[in-house]
Amino acid sequence: MKRTRNMMGAALFTALMIMSSYVTIPIGPVPVTLQTLMAQLAGFLLGPVWGTAAVLVWLILGCVGLPVFNQGQAGIVMLAGPTGGFILSFLAVAWLAGRTSHSRWAGDSLWKNFLALAGVTVVCYIIGAIGFRLSFAFFLHKPMTWEKTLALSVAPFLPLDIVKAFVTAFLGIRIRRALKAGGMWE
């Protein structure tokens, strides 16, 4: 029963990752999407293993050619592009969000969960910015400084990603409480 519930949750969050990929605001080489929020929420609600599994299935679907990445893009070549580091970072995001939500430290505290998820977002930025810079240097043959990398791949997203971390903590805690009340959370 528990395994079936976890598999259904992972399938649901794989579908939500796909849908969130289509909600984009193109502002440069890296668009604004809801993928970070969904990866965090997947980990937060499903835990580190099943949340990461949901993101991994999404990643595999995209790499084999299904149009599940931002703006309906697909293919393993996406991992070498400017968004490749961010795509890969969602695995770490889901895992870390899962560890956060299942820790005794954060518990049901909105602010502790928010701070932890803001830290998870920093990890996303680190992996994403490294991938962004490598993509421009080695595949697009347009090397750039770290300052320019951060200005293009982090700075425009920071305000909205802070909001996403808060929304994840807020929704995650409330959904978890509802699941506990319904006997679907242990």
Coordinates of N, CA and C in Angstrom, one line a residue:
M1 N 0.8 -1.2 0.0 CA 0.0 0.0 0.0 C 0.9 1.3 0.0
K2 N 1.9 1.3 0.9 CA 2.7 2.5 1.0 C 3.5 2.7 -0.3
R3 N 4.0 1.6 -0.8 CA 4.8 1.6 -2.1 C 4.0 2.1 -3.2
T4 N 2.7 1.6 -3.3 CA 1.8 2.1 -4.4 C 1.5 3.6 -4.2
R5 N 1.3 4.0 -3.0 CA 1.0 5.4 -2.8 C 2.2 6.3 -3.2
N6 N 3.4 5.8 -2.8 CA 4.6 6.6 -3.2 C 4.8 6.6 -4.7
M7 N 4.6 5.5 -5.4 CA 4.7 5.5 -6.9 C 3.7 6.4 -7.5
M8 N 2.5 6.4 -7.0 CA 1.4 7.3 -7.5 C 1.8 8.8 -7.3
G9 N 2.4 9.1 -6.1 CA 2.8 10.4 -5.8 C 4.0 10.8 -6.8
A10 N 4.9 9.9 -7.0 CA 6.0 10.2 -7.9 C 5.5 10.4 -9.3
A11 N 4.5 9.6 -9.8 CA 3.9 9.8 -11.1 C 3.2 11.2 -11.2
L12 N 2.5 11.5 -10.1 CA 1.8 12.8 -10.1 C 2.8 14.0 -10.2
F13 N 3.9 13.9 -9.5 CA 4.9 15.0 -9.5 C 5.7 15.0 -10.8
T14 N 5.9 13.8 -11.4 CA 6.5 13.8 -12.8 C 5.6 14.6 -13.7
A15 N 4.3 14.3 -13.7 CA 3.3 15.1 -14.5 C 3.3 16.6 -14.2
L16 N 3.4 16.9 -12.9 CA 3.5 18.3 -12.5 C 4.8 19.0 -13.0
M17 N 5.9 18.2 -13.0 CA 7.1 18.8 -13.5 C 7.0 19.1 -15.0
I18 N 6.3 18.2 -15.7 CA 6.1 18.4 -17.1 C 5.2 19.6 -17.4
M19 N 4.1 19.7 -16.6 CA 3.3 20.9 -16.8 C 4.0 22.2 -16.4
S20 N 4.8 22.1 -15.4 CA 5.5 23.4 -14.9 C 6.5 23.8 -15.9
S21 N 7.0 22.9 -16.8 CA 8.0 23.2 -17.8 C 7.3 24.1 -18.9
Y22 N 6.0 24.0 -19.1 CA 5.4 24.8 -20.1 C 4.9 26.2 -19.6
V23 N 5.0 26.4 -18.3 CA 4.7 27.7 -17.8 C 6.0 28.5 -17.7
T24 N 6.3 29.3 -18.8 CA 7.6 29.9 -18.8 C 7.4 31.4 -19.1
I25 N 8.4 32.1 -18.7 CA 8.6 33.5 -19.0 C 10.0 33.7 -19.6
P26 N 10.1 33.8 -20.9 CA 11.5 33.8 -21.5 C 12.1 35.2 -21.3
I27 N 13.2 35.2 -20.5 CA 13.9 36.5 -20.2 C 15.3 36.5 -20.6
G28 N 15.7 35.4 -21.3 CA 17.1 35.3 -21.7 C 17.4 33.8 -22.0
P29 N 18.7 33.4 -21.9 CA 19.0 32.1 -22.2 C 18.4 31.0 -21.2
V30 N 18.0 31.5 -20.0 CA 17.4 30.6 -19.1 C 16.0 31.3 -18.7
P31 N 14.9 30.6 -19.1 CA 13.6 31.2 -18.8 C 13.1 31.0 -17.4
V32 N 12.2 31.8 -16.9 CA 11.6 31.6 -15.6 C 10.5 30.5 -15.8
T33 N 10.6 29.4 -15.0 CA 9.6 28.4 -15.0 C 9.2 28.1 -13.6
L34 N 8.2 27.2 -13.4 CA 7.8 26.7 -12.1 C 8.4 25.4 -11.7
Q35 N 9.4 25.0 -12.5 CA 10.1 23.7 -12.3 C 10.8 23.6 -10.9
T36 N 11.4 24.7 -10.5 CA 12.0 24.7 -9.2 C 11.0 24.5 -8.1
L37 N 9.9 25.1 -8.1 CA 8.8 25.0 -7.1 C 8.4 23.5 -7.1
M38 N 8.1 22.9 -8.3 CA 7.6 21.5 -8.4 C 8.7 20.5 -7.9
A39 N 10.0 20.8 -8.2 CA 11.0 19.9 -7.7 C 11.1 19.9 -6.2
Q40 N 11.0 21.2 -5.6 CA 11.1 21.3 -4.2 C 9.8 20.7 -3.5
L41 N 8.7 20.9 -4.1 CA 7.5 20.3 -3.5 C 7.4 18.8 -3.6
A42 N 8.0 18.3 -4.7 CA 8.0 16.8 -4.9 C 8.9 16.2 -3.7
G43 N 10.1 16.8 -3.5 CA 10.9 16.3 -2.4 C 10.3 16.5 -1.1
F44 N 9.7 17.7 -0.9 CA 9.1 18.1 0.4 C 8.0 17.1 0.8
L45 N 7.1 16.7 -0.2 CA 6.0 15.9 0.1 C 6.3 14.4 0.0
L46 N 7.1 14.0 -0.9 CA 7.4 12.6 -1.2 C 8.6 12.1 -0.5
G47 N 9.4 13.0 0.0 CA 10.7 12.6 0.7 C 11.8 12.5 -0.3
P48 N 13.0 12.3 0.2 CA 14.2 12.4 -0.7 C 14.2 11.3 -1.8
V49 N 13.8 10.1 -1.5 CA 13.9 9.1 -2.5 C 12.8 9.2 -3.6
W50 N 11.6 9.3 -3.2 CA 10.5 9.3 -4.1 C 10.4 10.7 -4.8
G51 N 10.7 11.7 -4.2 CA 10.7 13.1 -4.8 C 11.8 13.1 -5.9
T52 N 13.0 12.6 -5.6 CA 14.0 12.5 -6.6 C 13.7 11.6 -7.7
A53 N 13.0 10.5 -7.4 CA 12.5 9.6 -8.4 C 11.6 10.3 -9.4
A54 N 10.7 11.1 -8.9 CA 9.8 11.8 -9.8 C 10.5 12.7 -10.7
V55 N 11.5 13.4 -10.2 CA 12.3 14.3 -11.1 C 13.2 13.5 -12.0
L56 N 13.7 12.4 -11.6 CA 14.5 11.5 -12.5 C 13.7 11.0 -13.6
V57 N 12.5 10.6 -13.4 CA 11.6 10.1 -14.5 C 11.4 11.2 -15.5
W58 N 11.1 12.4 -15.0 CA 10.9 13.6 -15.8 C 12.2 13.8 -16.7
L59 N 13.3 13.8 -16.0 CA 14.6 14.0 -16.7 C 14.8 12.9 -17.8
I60 N 14.6 11.7 -17.5 CA 14.8 10.6 -18.5 C 13.8 10.8 -19.7
L61 N 12.5 11.1 -19.4 CA 11.6 11.3 -20.4 C 12.1 12.4 -21.4
G62 N 12.6 13.5 -20.8 CA 13.1 14.6 -21.7 C 14.4 14.2 -22.5
C63 N 15.2 13.4 -21.9 CA 16.5 13.0 -22.5 C 16.2 12.0 -23.7
V64 N 15.1 11.2 -23.6 CA 14.8 10.3 -24.7 C 14.0 10.9 -25.8
G65 N 13.6 12.2 -25.6 CA 13.0 12.9 -26.7 C 11.6 13.4 -26.5
L66 N 11.0 13.1 -25.3 CA 9.7 13.7 -25.1 C 9.8 15.1 -24.8
P67 N 8.9 16.0 -25.2 CA 9.0 17.4 -25.0 C 8.5 17.9 -23.6
V68 N 9.4 17.6 -22.7 CA 9.0 17.8 -21.3 C 9.9 18.9 -20.6
F69 N 10.9 19.4 -21.3 CA 11.7 20.4 -20.8 C 11.1 21.8 -21.1
N70 N 11.7 22.9 -20.6 CA 11.1 24.2 -20.8 C 10.7 24.5 -22.2
Q71 N 9.5 25.0 -22.4 CA 8.9 25.4 -23.6 C 8.8 24.2 -24.6
G72 N 8.7 23.0 -24.1 CA 8.5 21.8 -24.9 C 9.7 21.3 -25.6
Q73 N 10.9 21.7 -25.1 CA 12.1 21.2 -25.7 C 12.4 19.8 -25.2
A74 N 13.3 19.1 -25.9 CA 13.6 17.7 -25.5 C 15.0 17.3 -26.0
G75 N 15.4 16.2 -25.6 CA 16.7 15.6 -26.0 C 17.8 15.8 -25.0
I76 N 18.7 14.8 -25.1 CA 19.8 14.8 -24.1 C 20.7 16.0 -24.4
V77 N 20.7 16.6 -25.6 CA 21.5 17.8 -25.9 C 21.1 19.0 -25.0
M78 N 19.9 18.9 -24.4 CA 19.5 20.0 -23.5 C 20.4 20.1 -22.2
L79 N 21.0 19.0 -21.9 CA 21.9 19.0 -20.7 C 23.2 19.7 -21.0
A80 N 23.5 19.9 -22.3 CA 24.7 20.6 -22.7 C 24.4 22.1 -22.9
G81 N 23.2 22.5 -22.9 CA 22.8 23.9 -23.2 C 22.8 24.7 -21.9
P82 N 22.5 26.0 -22.1 CA 22.5 26.9 -20.9 C 21.6 26.5 -19.8
T83 N 20.6 25.7 -20.0 CA 19.7 25.3 -18.9 C 20.1 23.9 -18.3
G84 N 21.1 23.3 -18.9 CA 21.4 21.9 -18.5 C 21.8 21.8 -17.1
G85 N 22.5 22.7 -16.5 CA 22.9 22.6 -15.1 C 21.7 22.8 -14.2
F86 N 20.8 23.6 -14.6 CA 19.5 23.7 -13.8 C 18.7 22.5 -13.9
I87 N 18.6 21.9 -15.1 CA 17.8 20.7 -15.3 C 18.4 19.6 -14.4
L88 N 19.7 19.4 -14.4 CA 20.4 18.4 -13.5 C 20.2 18.8 -12.0
S89 N 20.2 20.1 -11.7 CA 20.2 20.5 -10.3 C 18.8 20.1 -9.7
F90 N 17.8 19.9 -10.5 CA 16.5 19.6 -9.9 C 16.5 18.2 -9.2
L91 N 17.4 17.4 -9.5 CA 17.6 16.1 -8.8 C 18.1 16.4 -7.3
A92 N 19.1 17.3 -7.2 CA 19.6 17.7 -5.9 C 18.5 18.5 -5.2
V93 N 17.8 19.3 -5.9 CA 16.7 20.1 -5.2 C 15.7 19.2 -4.6
A94 N 15.2 18.2 -5.3 CA 14.2 17.3 -4.8 C 14.8 16.5 -3.6
W95 N 16.0 16.0 -3.7 CA 16.6 15.2 -2.6 C 16.7 16.1 -1.4
L96 N 17.3 17.3 -1.5 CA 17.5 18.1 -0.4 C 16.2 18.6 0.2
A97 N 15.3 19.0 -0.6 CA 13.9 19.4 -0.1 C 13.3 18.2 0.7
G98 N 13.5 17.0 0.2 CA 13.0 15.8 0.9 C 13.7 15.6 2.3
R99 N 15.0 15.8 2.3 CA 15.7 15.7 3.6 C 15.3 16.8 4.6
T100 N 15.0 18.0 4.0 CA 14.6 19.1 4.9 C 13.2 18.8 5.5
S101 N 12.3 18.3 4.7 CA 10.9 18.1 5.2 C 10.8 17.0 6.2
H102 N 11.8 16.1 6.1 CA 11.7 14.9 7.0 C 12.7 15.1 8.2
S103 N 13.2 16.3 8.3 CA 14.2 16.5 9.5 C 13.4 17.0 10.7
R104 N 13.9 16.7 11.8 CA 13.3 17.1 13.1 C 13.5 18.6 13.3
W105 N 14.6 19.1 12.7 CA 15.0 20.6 12.9 C 13.9 21.5 12.3
A106 N 13.4 21.2 11.1 CA 12.4 22.1 10.5 C 11.0 21.8 11.0
G107 N 10.7 20.5 11.2 CA 9.3 20.2 11.6 C 8.2 20.9 10.8
D108 N 7.3 21.5 11.5 CA 6.2 22.2 10.9 C 6.4 23.7 10.9
S109 N 7.6 24.1 11.2 CA 7.9 25.6 11.2 C 8.0 26.2 9.8
L110 N 7.2 27.1 9.5 CA 7.2 27.7 8.2 C 8.5 28.4 8.0
W111 N 9.0 29.1 8.9 CA 10.3 29.9 8.7 C 11.5 29.0 8.6
K112 N 11.5 27.9 9.4 CA 12.7 27.0 9.3 C 12.7 26.3 8.0
N113 N 11.5 25.9 7.5 CA 11.4 25.2 6.2 C 11.7 26.2 5.1
F114 N 11.2 27.4 5.2 CA 11.6 28.4 4.2 C 13.1 28.6 4.1
L115 N 13.7 28.8 5.3 CA 15.2 29.0 5.3 C 15.9 27.8 4.7
A116 N 15.5 26.6 5.0 CA 16.1 25.4 4.4 C 15.9 25.4 2.9
L117 N 14.7 25.7 2.5 CA 14.4 25.6 1.0 C 15.1 26.8 0.3
A118 N 15.3 27.9 1.0 CA 16.1 29.0 0.4 C 17.6 28.5 0.2
G119 N 18.1 27.7 1.1 CA 19.4 27.0 1.0 C 19.4 26.0 -0.2
V120 N 18.3 25.3 -0.3 CA 18.2 24.4 -1.5 C 18.3 25.1 -2.8
T121 N 17.6 26.3 -2.8 CA 17.7 27.1 -4.0 C 19.1 27.6 -4.3
V122 N 19.9 27.9 -3.3 CA 21.3 28.2 -3.5 C 22.0 27.1 -4.2
V123 N 21.8 25.9 -3.8 CA 22.4 24.7 -4.4 C 22.0 24.6 -5.9
C124 N 20.7 24.9 -6.2 CA 20.2 24.9 -7.5 C 21.0 25.9 -8.3
Y125 N 21.2 27.1 -7.8 CA 21.9 28.2 -8.5 C 23.4 27.8 -8.7
I126 N 24.0 27.2 -7.7 CA 25.4 26.8 -7.9 C 25.6 25.8 -9.1
I127 N 24.8 24.7 -9.0 CA 24.9 23.7 -10.1 C 24.5 24.4 -11.4
G128 N 23.4 25.1 -11.4 CA 22.9 25.7 -12.7 C 23.9 26.7 -13.2
A129 N 24.5 27.6 -12.4 CA 25.4 28.6 -12.9 C 26.7 27.9 -13.5
I130 N 27.1 26.9 -12.8 CA 28.3 26.1 -13.3 C 28.0 25.5 -14.7
G131 N 26.8 24.9 -14.8 CA 26.4 24.4 -16.1 C 26.2 25.4 -17.2
F132 N 25.7 26.6 -16.8 CA 25.5 27.7 -17.7 C 26.8 28.2 -18.2
R133 N 27.8 28.4 -17.3 CA 29.1 28.9 -17.7 C 29.8 27.9 -18.6
L134 N 29.8 26.6 -18.3 CA 30.4 25.6 -19.1 C 29.8 25.5 -20.5
S135 N 28.5 25.6 -20.5 CA 27.8 25.6 -21.8 C 28.2 26.7 -22.7
F136 N 28.3 27.9 -22.2 CA 28.7 29.0 -23.0 C 30.2 28.9 -23.4
A137 N 31.0 28.4 -22.5 CA 32.5 28.3 -22.8 C 32.8 27.2 -23.8
F138 N 32.2 26.0 -23.6 CA 32.6 24.8 -24.4 C 31.7 24.5 -25.6
F139 N 30.4 24.8 -25.4 CA 29.5 24.4 -26.5 C 29.1 25.6 -27.4
L140 N 29.0 26.7 -26.8 CA 28.7 27.9 -27.6 C 29.9 28.8 -27.9
H141 N 31.0 28.4 -27.4 CA 32.3 29.1 -27.6 C 32.2 30.6 -27.3
K142 N 31.6 30.9 -26.2 CA 31.4 32.3 -25.8 C 31.7 32.4 -24.3
P143 N 33.0 32.2 -23.9 CA 33.3 32.2 -22.5 C 32.9 33.6 -21.8
M144 N 32.6 33.5 -20.6 CA 32.2 34.7 -19.9 C 32.7 34.6 -18.4
T145 N 32.7 35.8 -17.8 CA 33.2 35.9 -16.4 C 32.1 35.3 -15.5
W146 N 32.6 35.1 -14.2 CA 31.6 34.7 -13.2 C 30.6 35.8 -13.0
E147 N 31.0 37.0 -13.0 CA 30.1 38.1 -12.8 C 28.9 38.1 -13.8
K148 N 29.3 38.0 -15.1 CA 28.3 37.9 -16.1 C 27.4 36.7 -16.0
T149 N 28.1 35.6 -15.7 CA 27.3 34.3 -15.5 C 26.2 34.5 -14.4
L150 N 26.6 35.1 -13.3 CA 25.6 35.3 -12.2 C 24.6 36.3 -12.6
A151 N 25.0 37.3 -13.3 CA 24.1 38.4 -13.8 C 23.0 37.8 -14.7
L152 N 23.4 36.8 -15.5 CA 22.4 36.2 -16.5 C 21.7 35.0 -16.0
S153 N 22.3 34.2 -15.1 CA 21.7 33.0 -14.7 C 21.2 32.9 -13.3
V154 N 21.5 33.9 -12.5 CA 21.0 33.9 -11.1 C 20.2 35.2 -10.7
A155 N 20.8 36.3 -11.0 CA 20.2 37.6 -10.5 C 18.7 37.8 -10.9
P156 N 18.4 37.5 -12.2 CA 17.0 37.7 -12.6 C 16.0 36.8 -11.9
F157 N 16.4 35.7 -11.4 CA 15.5 34.7 -10.8 C 15.4 34.8 -9.3
L158 N 16.3 35.5 -8.7 CA 16.4 35.5 -7.2 C 15.1 35.9 -6.6
P159 N 14.5 37.0 -6.9 CA 13.3 37.4 -6.2 C 12.2 36.4 -6.3
L160 N 11.9 35.9 -7.5 CA 10.8 34.9 -7.7 C 11.2 33.6 -7.0
D161 N 12.4 33.2 -7.0 CA 12.8 31.9 -6.4 C 12.7 32.0 -4.9
I162 N 12.9 33.2 -4.3 CA 12.6 33.4 -2.9 C 11.1 33.1 -2.6
V163 N 10.3 33.7 -3.4 CA 8.8 33.5 -3.3 C 8.5 32.0 -3.5
K164 N 9.1 31.3 -4.4 CA 8.9 29.9 -4.7 C 9.2 29.1 -3.4
A165 N 10.4 29.4 -2.8 CA 10.8 28.7 -1.6 C 9.7 28.9 -0.5
F166 N 9.2 30.1 -0.3 CA 8.2 30.4 0.7 C 6.9 29.6 0.4
V167 N 6.5 29.7 -0.9 CA 5.3 29.0 -1.3 C 5.4 27.5 -1.1
T168 N 6.6 26.9 -1.4 CA 6.8 25.5 -1.2 C 6.7 25.2 0.3
A169 N 7.3 26.0 1.2 CA 7.2 25.7 2.6 C 5.8 25.8 3.1
F170 N 5.1 26.9 2.6 CA 3.7 27.1 3.1 C 2.8 26.0 2.6
L171 N 2.8 25.7 1.3 CA 1.9 24.6 0.8 C 2.3 23.3 1.3
G172 N 3.6 23.0 1.3 CA 4.1 21.7 1.8 C 3.7 21.4 3.2
I173 N 3.8 22.3 4.1 CA 3.3 22.1 5.5 C 1.8 21.8 5.5
R174 N 1.1 22.6 4.8 CA -0.4 22.5 4.9 C -0.8 21.2 4.2
I175 N -0.2 20.8 3.1 CA -0.6 19.6 2.4 C -0.2 18.4 3.3
R176 N 1.0 18.5 3.9 CA 1.4 17.4 4.8 C 0.5 17.2 5.9
R177 N 0.0 18.3 6.5 CA -1.0 18.3 7.6 C -2.2 17.6 7.2
A178 N -2.7 18.0 6.0 CA -3.9 17.4 5.5 C -3.8 15.9 5.2
L179 N -2.6 15.5 4.7 CA -2.3 14.1 4.4 C -2.3 13.3 5.8
K180 N -1.6 13.9 6.8 CA -1.6 13.3 8.1 C -3.0 13.1 8.7
A181 N -3.8 14.1 8.5 CA -5.2 14.0 9.1 C -6.0 13.0 8.3
G182 N -5.7 12.8 7.1 CA -6.4 11.8 6.3 C -5.8 10.4 6.4
G183 N -4.7 10.2 7.2 CA -4.1 8.9 7.4 C -3.2 8.5 6.2
M184 N -2.8 9.5 5.4 CA -2.0 9.2 4.2 C -0.5 9.6 4.4
W185 N -0.2 10.0 5.6 CA 1.2 10.4 5.9 C 1.6 9.8 7.2
E186 N 2.8 9.3 7.3 CA 3.3 8.7 8.5 C 4.3 9.5 9.2

